[in-house]
Amino acid sequence: AASASAFAAGLATAFGPAAPASAGLFGGDDVPTRWVQVDIPVDTILFDVEFDSSNPSHGFVVGNKGTFLETNDGGKRWEQKTFANLDTEDEINYRFTKVSFKDGEGWVVGKPSILLHTKDGGKSWERIPLSPKLPGDPISITALGGGKAEMCTSQGAIYYTESSGRDWKAQVQETIDATLNRVSSSGVQGASYFAGSITNVLRNAAGEYLAVSSRGNFFLTWQPGSDFWVPHNRATSKRISNMGFVSEDLKGGLWMATNAGGLAVAKQADLTQVSLDFDDYSINSAGFGILDAAFKNVDEGYAVGGSGLLLATNDGGKTWKRDKQADNIPSNFYKIKFFGQDKGFVLGSQGVLLRYAGGSA
C-alpha cells in the first residue's frame, strides 16, 4: 500500500542525489531568505515534525530508518532519541511517518505497521497492538488529548479511540472501493484505476479529511458524521502529486499540486460536488514537481519540491519567487509545516531541516 512516506522515498530514488536548483531558472527577482538550515545528527529522509500544545518549545521530528529527534528549544537544536521498547536493530527498519501531540500526550505511526503512544510528553512510549485485520497500514494519527485520538489507514479506514488505543470505533462504514462502485456513473475520472489505497492524508482542526488516490487520478474528502468518502475530480489532466488545506478549515479552500510543477487553488470548496473550481497559480517551477505547500497567513505562503525547490509568495499566491536559501542545498524538500505565525519547518532528504526565521535570517 502506498503512503506519503513511500511516495517521498520513491522520489528520493527517482531524483537521485539532489542537486541544487540553478539560479535564474524561475524568473523574477529573488526574495530575501527567511529560512536557516538546522544542524541535526542524521542524514535520513524526514517525514514529519510536531510540537506539544502544552509546551510549544518541546517538539519531535520523525523519519526514515528509525529517525526520532527531540527539541526543547523550539527547534533550534535537536537530539537523536530511541524508543526503549524497540530493539535498536529493529528500530532502524521502521519508517516513522507521522507524529502528533496534544497536552503532553503523543502518538507515532510508521511502516511496517506500528503505533506508539506516550502519556508523559515523550519520556516513555508504549507500543499499541494493531489488529492483523486492520484494512491497510496506519498513515495518519491525530492526538486529541485525554486518551483520545483518530487514526486513518492507507485504505481509508478511520478509527477513533477514547481509551488510549485499547479500543477503536470505525468512523467510515463504506469502503472506498464500494463507494467508487456506487458512484462510478457520477463522472469521477480515473476511479476505475483505483489501486485500493490512498496517500497524503490530511486532517484539519474541524476533523475533515483530504486524501489523494495512490495513483494521483482523483482525490477524496471525508467529513465527520459521514458514512463514506466523497471522490472528486482532479483539476487538470495531470496527476495529483499532493493536496492540502489553505487554512485550518475548508472555508480557506484547497490547494492542489500536479505533476511537472502545477499548482492550483479552489477557494470555494463545496465538497458535495464531484468537480471543484480550481484556479491555476502563475508559478514557474522550471518543471520541478511541487511536493508540498503551506500558507503562513492569507498573503505569505511557500511551496517546496524536488532538487531544493523553495518558492515564496507575499500576495496570496498571485506571484511566486525563488527563495535564495535553497540554492546550495542538495536536498529534495518533501514537507513544509507552520505552527502559528513565527514557527515553521521544511523537511527534506539527506537530513535537511530548515527553520523559519522570518526577517531575522
Short mmCIF file of C-alpha atoms in Angstrom, two decimals:
data_model
loop_
_atom_site.label_atom_id
_atom_site.label_comp_id
_atom_site.label_asym_id
_atom_site.label_seq_id
_atom_site.Cartn_x
_atom_site.Cartn_y
_atom_site.Cartn_z
CA ALA A 1 0.00 0.00 0.00
CA ALA A 2 1.26 3.45 -0.88
CA SER A 3 1.82 6.16 1.69
CA ALA A 4 3.12 9.71 1.75
CA SER A 5 6.42 8.42 3.09
CA ALA A 6 6.70 5.75 0.43
CA PHE A 7 5.97 8.44 -2.14
CA ALA A 8 8.79 10.56 -0.73
CA ALA A 9 11.20 7.66 -0.52
CA GLY A 10 10.42 6.75 -4.12
CA LEU A 11 11.03 10.31 -5.23
CA ALA A 12 14.36 10.32 -3.45
CA THR A 13 15.36 7.35 -5.56
CA ALA A 14 13.93 8.88 -8.72
CA PHE A 15 15.67 12.19 -8.23
CA GLY A 16 18.88 10.51 -7.08
CA PRO A 17 21.26 12.67 -5.09
CA ALA A 18 19.51 16.00 -5.09
CA ALA A 19 21.23 18.77 -6.99
CA PRO A 20 20.73 22.42 -6.08
CA ALA A 21 18.22 24.20 -8.30
CA SER A 22 20.09 26.52 -10.63
CA ALA A 23 19.69 30.24 -10.06
CA GLY A 24 17.78 32.07 -12.75
CA LEU A 25 15.50 29.17 -13.66
CA PHE A 26 12.40 30.53 -12.02
CA GLY A 27 12.10 34.06 -13.37
CA GLY A 28 11.53 37.22 -11.38
CA ASP A 29 13.66 38.61 -8.60
CA ASP A 30 14.81 36.51 -5.68
CA VAL A 31 13.09 37.04 -2.35
CA PRO A 32 15.26 37.62 0.75
CA THR A 33 15.74 34.36 2.59
CA ARG A 34 13.55 33.70 5.62
CA TRP A 35 14.94 30.24 6.36
CA VAL A 36 18.02 28.88 8.12
CA GLN A 37 19.31 25.33 7.95
CA VAL A 38 19.40 23.45 11.25
CA ASP A 39 22.24 21.07 12.02
CA ILE A 40 20.79 17.69 13.01
CA PRO A 41 22.53 14.36 13.81
CA VAL A 42 21.01 12.29 10.94
CA ASP A 43 21.19 12.17 7.15
CA THR A 44 17.89 10.37 6.54
CA ILE A 45 14.62 11.43 4.91
CA LEU A 46 12.49 13.46 7.35
CA PHE A 47 8.72 12.97 7.17
CA ASP A 48 7.01 14.91 9.94
CA VAL A 49 7.53 17.48 12.70
CA GLU A 50 5.28 18.26 15.66
CA PHE A 51 5.26 20.37 18.84
CA ASP A 52 3.39 19.71 22.07
CA SER A 53 0.49 22.11 22.62
CA SER A 54 1.22 22.15 26.36
CA ASN A 55 4.89 23.07 25.78
CA PRO A 56 5.44 24.83 22.43
CA SER A 57 9.23 24.61 22.79
CA HIS A 58 9.10 20.81 23.01
CA GLY A 59 8.95 19.07 19.63
CA PHE A 60 9.76 15.95 17.66
CA VAL A 61 10.85 15.00 14.14
CA VAL A 62 10.32 11.52 12.68
CA GLY A 63 11.70 9.98 9.51
CA ASN A 64 13.24 7.11 7.61
CA LYS A 65 15.45 4.41 9.15
CA GLY A 66 14.01 4.87 12.63
CA THR A 67 14.70 8.61 12.78
CA PHE A 68 13.33 10.11 16.00
CA LEU A 69 14.58 13.56 17.09
CA GLU A 70 13.62 15.77 20.03
CA THR A 71 14.00 19.50 20.71
CA ASN A 72 13.41 21.55 23.85
CA ASP A 73 14.18 25.00 22.46
CA GLY A 74 11.60 25.42 19.74
CA GLY A 75 13.58 23.61 17.04
CA LYS A 76 16.97 25.32 17.11
CA ARG A 77 18.75 22.22 18.44
CA TRP A 78 17.75 18.56 18.05
CA GLU A 79 18.92 15.38 19.76
CA GLN A 80 18.57 11.84 18.45
CA LYS A 81 16.35 9.60 20.57
CA THR A 82 15.33 5.95 20.54
CA PHE A 83 12.24 4.06 21.61
CA ALA A 84 13.20 1.95 24.64
CA ASN A 85 10.63 -0.71 23.78
CA LEU A 86 12.10 -1.32 20.31
CA ASP A 87 15.36 -3.16 19.68
CA THR A 88 17.99 -0.96 18.06
CA GLU A 89 18.29 -3.40 15.16
CA ASP A 90 14.52 -3.38 14.67
CA GLU A 91 14.09 0.37 15.02
CA ILE A 92 16.31 1.21 12.04
CA ASN A 93 13.95 -0.82 9.82
CA TYR A 94 10.98 1.42 10.64
CA ARG A 95 9.90 4.41 8.63
CA PHE A 96 8.18 6.69 11.16
CA THR A 97 5.86 8.82 9.05
CA LYS A 98 3.59 10.79 11.37
CA VAL A 99 3.82 12.25 14.87
CA SER A 100 1.05 14.10 16.72
CA PHE A 101 0.92 15.67 20.21
CA LYS A 102 -1.70 17.35 22.38
CA ASP A 103 -1.36 18.32 26.04
CA GLY A 104 1.60 16.04 26.75
CA GLU A 105 0.09 13.02 25.00
CA GLY A 106 1.69 11.84 21.76
CA TRP A 107 1.34 9.27 19.00
CA VAL A 108 3.65 7.98 16.26
CA VAL A 109 2.77 5.76 13.31
CA GLY A 110 5.07 4.11 10.81
CA LYS A 111 5.76 1.28 8.44
CA PRO A 112 5.94 -1.69 8.80
CA SER A 113 2.68 -1.09 10.66
CA ILE A 114 3.41 0.33 14.09
CA LEU A 115 1.62 2.59 16.56
CA LEU A 116 3.40 4.14 19.55
CA HIS A 117 1.84 6.18 22.38
CA THR A 118 3.14 8.36 25.21
CA LYS A 119 1.29 9.94 28.13
CA ASP A 120 4.25 11.77 29.66
CA GLY A 121 5.44 14.11 26.92
CA GLY A 122 7.65 11.53 25.22
CA LYS A 123 9.66 10.36 28.25
CA SER A 124 8.32 6.82 27.83
CA TRP A 125 6.48 5.12 24.96
CA GLU A 126 4.11 2.17 24.75
CA ARG A 127 3.59 0.11 21.62
CA ILE A 128 -0.14 -0.23 20.89
CA PRO A 129 -1.10 -3.56 19.30
CA LEU A 130 -2.69 -3.33 15.86
CA SER A 131 -5.12 -5.95 14.60
CA PRO A 132 -3.82 -8.11 11.73
CA LYS A 133 -7.25 -7.49 10.17
CA LEU A 134 -6.66 -3.74 10.03
CA PRO A 135 -7.56 -2.62 6.49
CA GLY A 136 -4.29 -1.09 5.29
CA ASP A 137 -1.39 0.46 7.16
CA PRO A 138 -1.83 3.37 9.60
CA ILE A 139 -0.68 6.50 7.74
CA SER A 140 -2.24 9.29 9.81
CA ILE A 141 -2.74 9.84 13.54
CA THR A 142 -4.16 12.87 15.31
CA ALA A 143 -3.78 13.35 19.06
CA LEU A 144 -6.96 14.77 20.59
CA GLY A 145 -5.87 14.69 24.25
CA GLY A 146 -7.13 12.77 27.25
CA GLY A 147 -6.58 9.34 25.73
CA LYS A 148 -8.41 10.31 22.55
CA ALA A 149 -7.03 10.03 19.04
CA GLU A 150 -8.10 9.44 15.45
CA MET A 151 -6.24 7.20 13.02
CA CYS A 152 -6.56 6.75 9.26
CA THR A 153 -5.22 3.83 7.21
CA SER A 154 -3.96 3.56 3.64
CA GLN A 155 -7.31 2.06 2.63
CA GLY A 156 -9.28 4.98 4.05
CA ALA A 157 -10.49 3.36 7.26
CA ILE A 158 -10.81 5.94 10.06
CA TYR A 159 -10.86 4.88 13.71
CA TYR A 160 -11.46 6.82 16.92
CA THR A 161 -10.30 5.88 20.41
CA GLU A 162 -11.14 7.29 23.84
CA SER A 163 -9.11 4.67 25.70
CA SER A 164 -5.51 5.42 24.68
CA GLY A 165 -5.74 2.90 21.85
CA ARG A 166 -7.18 -0.08 23.74
CA ASP A 167 -10.47 0.15 21.82
CA TRP A 168 -11.21 1.75 18.45
CA LYS A 169 -14.50 2.65 16.78
CA ALA A 170 -14.81 2.74 13.00
CA GLN A 171 -15.95 6.12 11.63
CA VAL A 172 -16.33 5.15 7.95
CA GLN A 173 -18.94 2.50 7.17
CA GLU A 174 -18.32 2.02 3.45
CA THR A 175 -15.01 1.11 1.84
CA ILE A 176 -13.62 3.41 -0.85
CA ASP A 177 -13.92 0.58 -3.39
CA ALA A 178 -17.62 0.18 -2.56
CA THR A 179 -18.15 3.94 -2.78
CA LEU A 180 -16.47 4.13 -6.20
CA ASN A 181 -18.56 1.24 -7.47
CA ARG A 182 -21.69 3.01 -6.26
CA VAL A 183 -20.85 6.40 -7.79
CA SER A 184 -18.95 5.23 -10.87
CA SER A 185 -21.56 6.77 -13.14
CA SER A 186 -21.31 10.21 -11.50
CA GLY A 187 -18.30 11.33 -13.50
CA VAL A 188 -15.30 10.65 -11.26
CA GLN A 189 -12.48 10.33 -13.77
CA GLY A 190 -9.84 7.74 -13.02
CA ALA A 191 -11.97 5.88 -10.49
CA SER A 192 -11.67 2.66 -12.49
CA TYR A 193 -7.90 2.82 -11.99
CA PHE A 194 -8.13 2.96 -8.20
CA ALA A 195 -5.38 0.72 -6.81
CA GLY A 196 -7.03 0.27 -3.42
CA SER A 197 -5.06 2.79 -1.41
CA ILE A 198 -4.81 6.50 -0.63
CA THR A 199 -1.85 8.66 0.21
CA ASN A 200 -1.00 12.14 1.55
CA VAL A 201 -3.83 12.04 4.08
CA LEU A 202 -4.52 15.29 5.97
CA ARG A 203 -6.92 16.06 8.81
CA ASN A 204 -7.77 19.65 9.69
CA ALA A 205 -8.82 21.09 13.05
CA ALA A 206 -12.50 20.52 12.23
CA GLY A 207 -11.92 16.79 11.73
CA GLU A 208 -12.31 16.94 7.96
CA TYR A 209 -10.06 14.68 5.87
CA LEU A 210 -8.40 15.15 2.50
CA ALA A 211 -6.63 12.33 0.63
CA VAL A 212 -5.22 11.58 -2.82
CA SER A 213 -5.61 8.24 -4.59
CA SER A 214 -2.26 6.46 -4.71
CA ARG A 215 -2.02 6.93 -8.49
CA GLY A 216 -2.99 10.59 -8.35
CA ASN A 217 -6.06 10.11 -10.56
CA PHE A 218 -8.53 11.79 -8.19
CA PHE A 219 -8.89 12.95 -4.61
CA LEU A 220 -11.31 12.25 -1.78
CA THR A 221 -12.74 14.09 1.21
CA TRP A 222 -14.47 12.92 4.36
CA GLN A 223 -16.41 14.93 6.90
CA PRO A 224 -17.31 13.91 10.47
CA GLY A 225 -20.58 12.01 10.62
CA SER A 226 -20.43 10.78 7.05
CA ASP A 227 -20.55 7.05 6.33
CA PHE A 228 -18.29 7.27 3.28
CA TRP A 229 -15.56 9.21 1.50
CA VAL A 230 -16.60 11.52 -1.36
CA PRO A 231 -14.46 11.23 -4.53
CA HIS A 232 -13.64 14.34 -6.60
CA ASN A 233 -12.06 15.00 -9.99
CA ARG A 234 -8.56 16.42 -10.25
CA ALA A 235 -8.16 19.93 -11.63
CA THR A 236 -6.30 19.03 -14.83
CA SER A 237 -5.29 16.02 -16.90
CA LYS A 238 -2.01 15.92 -14.98
CA ARG A 239 -1.90 13.60 -12.00
CA ILE A 240 -2.04 14.95 -8.47
CA SER A 241 1.23 14.92 -6.55
CA ASN A 242 -0.17 16.37 -3.31
CA MET A 243 -3.01 18.43 -1.84
CA GLY A 244 -3.70 20.43 1.30
CA PHE A 245 -5.90 22.88 3.16
CA VAL A 246 -5.16 26.56 2.58
CA SER A 247 -6.19 27.35 6.17
CA GLU A 248 -7.37 25.44 9.24
CA ASP A 249 -10.80 24.77 7.78
CA LEU A 250 -12.41 24.28 4.40
CA LYS A 251 -13.53 27.92 4.24
CA GLY A 252 -9.99 28.78 3.16
CA GLY A 253 -10.17 26.35 0.25
CA LEU A 254 -7.89 23.60 -1.04
CA TRP A 255 -4.62 23.66 -2.95
CA MET A 256 -3.59 21.00 -5.48
CA ALA A 257 -0.09 20.30 -6.81
CA THR A 258 0.15 18.35 -10.06
CA ASN A 259 2.98 16.66 -11.90
CA ALA A 260 5.62 18.87 -13.56
CA GLY A 261 5.13 21.77 -11.15
CA GLY A 262 1.48 22.78 -11.45
CA LEU A 263 -0.27 24.45 -8.51
CA ALA A 264 -3.97 25.38 -8.29
CA VAL A 265 -6.40 26.53 -5.59
CA ALA A 266 -10.13 26.01 -5.11
CA LYS A 267 -11.26 28.89 -2.91
CA GLN A 268 -14.85 27.68 -2.64
CA ALA A 269 -14.64 24.05 -1.58
CA ASP A 270 -18.17 22.64 -1.89
CA LEU A 271 -17.43 19.03 -1.04
CA THR A 272 -20.85 17.86 -2.17
CA GLN A 273 -19.71 18.41 -5.76
CA VAL A 274 -17.68 15.90 -7.79
CA SER A 275 -15.76 18.68 -9.54
CA LEU A 276 -14.47 21.79 -7.78
CA ASP A 277 -13.43 25.03 -9.46
CA PHE A 278 -9.65 25.26 -9.26
CA ASP A 279 -7.75 28.36 -10.38
CA ASP A 280 -4.20 27.83 -11.64
CA TYR A 281 -1.45 29.79 -9.92
CA SER A 282 1.10 31.51 -12.09
CA ILE A 283 4.10 29.60 -10.83
CA ASN A 284 7.20 28.73 -12.81
CA SER A 285 8.88 25.80 -11.12
CA ALA A 286 11.05 25.03 -14.16
CA GLY A 287 9.48 21.58 -14.29
CA PHE A 288 10.45 20.58 -10.75
CA GLY A 289 7.49 18.92 -9.07
CA ILE A 290 5.85 20.73 -6.15
CA LEU A 291 5.57 18.25 -3.28
CA ASP A 292 4.03 20.41 -0.55
CA ALA A 293 2.78 23.92 0.16
CA ALA A 294 1.78 25.92 3.22
CA PHE A 295 0.38 29.37 3.89
CA LYS A 296 1.54 31.19 7.00
CA ASN A 297 -1.27 33.71 6.57
CA VAL A 298 -3.51 34.96 3.77
CA ASP A 299 -0.57 36.61 2.00
CA GLU A 300 2.62 34.72 2.85
CA GLY A 301 2.98 31.18 1.57
CA TYR A 302 5.62 28.70 0.42
CA ALA A 303 5.87 25.77 -2.00
CA VAL A 304 8.61 23.13 -1.84
CA GLY A 305 9.68 20.30 -4.09
CA GLY A 306 12.42 18.28 -5.71
CA SER A 307 16.02 19.42 -6.19
CA GLY A 308 15.88 22.08 -3.50
CA LEU A 309 12.81 23.86 -4.86
CA LEU A 310 11.63 26.57 -2.44
CA LEU A 311 9.26 29.24 -3.72
CA ALA A 312 7.60 32.08 -1.80
CA THR A 313 4.56 34.29 -2.31
CA ASN A 314 3.73 37.51 -0.48
CA ASP A 315 0.50 38.31 -2.30
CA GLY A 316 -1.67 35.30 -1.56
CA GLY A 317 -0.32 33.24 -4.45
CA LYS A 318 -0.67 35.69 -7.32
CA THR A 319 3.09 35.67 -7.88
CA TRP A 320 5.82 33.31 -6.69
CA LYS A 321 9.56 33.86 -6.45
CA ARG A 322 12.52 31.65 -5.69
CA ASP A 323 13.86 31.75 -2.15
CA LYS A 324 17.65 32.00 -2.23
CA GLN A 325 18.09 29.77 0.81
CA ALA A 326 17.58 26.64 -1.30
CA ASP A 327 20.18 27.47 -3.94
CA ASN A 328 23.02 25.44 -2.49
CA ILE A 329 21.14 22.80 -0.50
CA PRO A 330 21.39 19.37 -2.18
CA SER A 331 18.05 18.01 -1.00
CA ASN A 332 14.55 17.21 -2.11
CA PHE A 333 12.03 19.04 0.09
CA TYR A 334 9.01 16.90 0.96
CA LYS A 335 7.11 18.76 3.67
CA ILE A 336 6.55 22.27 4.98
CA LYS A 337 4.65 22.92 8.18
CA PHE A 338 3.87 26.02 10.25
CA PHE A 339 2.98 26.29 13.93
CA GLY A 340 1.43 29.71 14.30
CA GLN A 341 2.94 32.82 12.74
CA ASP A 342 6.57 32.54 13.79
CA LYS A 343 7.46 28.84 13.78
CA GLY A 344 7.82 26.77 10.61
CA PHE A 345 9.95 23.97 9.18
CA VAL A 346 10.86 22.44 5.83
CA LEU A 347 11.71 18.72 5.90
CA GLY A 348 13.82 17.09 3.22
CA SER A 349 16.07 14.24 2.22
CA GLN A 350 19.63 13.70 3.44
CA GLY A 351 18.77 15.02 6.91
CA VAL A 352 17.96 18.53 5.70
CA LEU A 353 15.82 20.61 8.07
CA LEU A 354 15.10 24.30 7.52
CA ARG A 355 13.68 26.54 10.24
CA TYR A 356 11.62 29.65 9.53
CA ALA A 357 13.40 32.72 10.84
CA GLY A 358 11.21 35.45 9.34
CA GLY A 359 13.03 38.69 8.64
CA SER A 360 15.78 37.85 11.11
CA ALA A 361 17.53 35.29 8.91
#
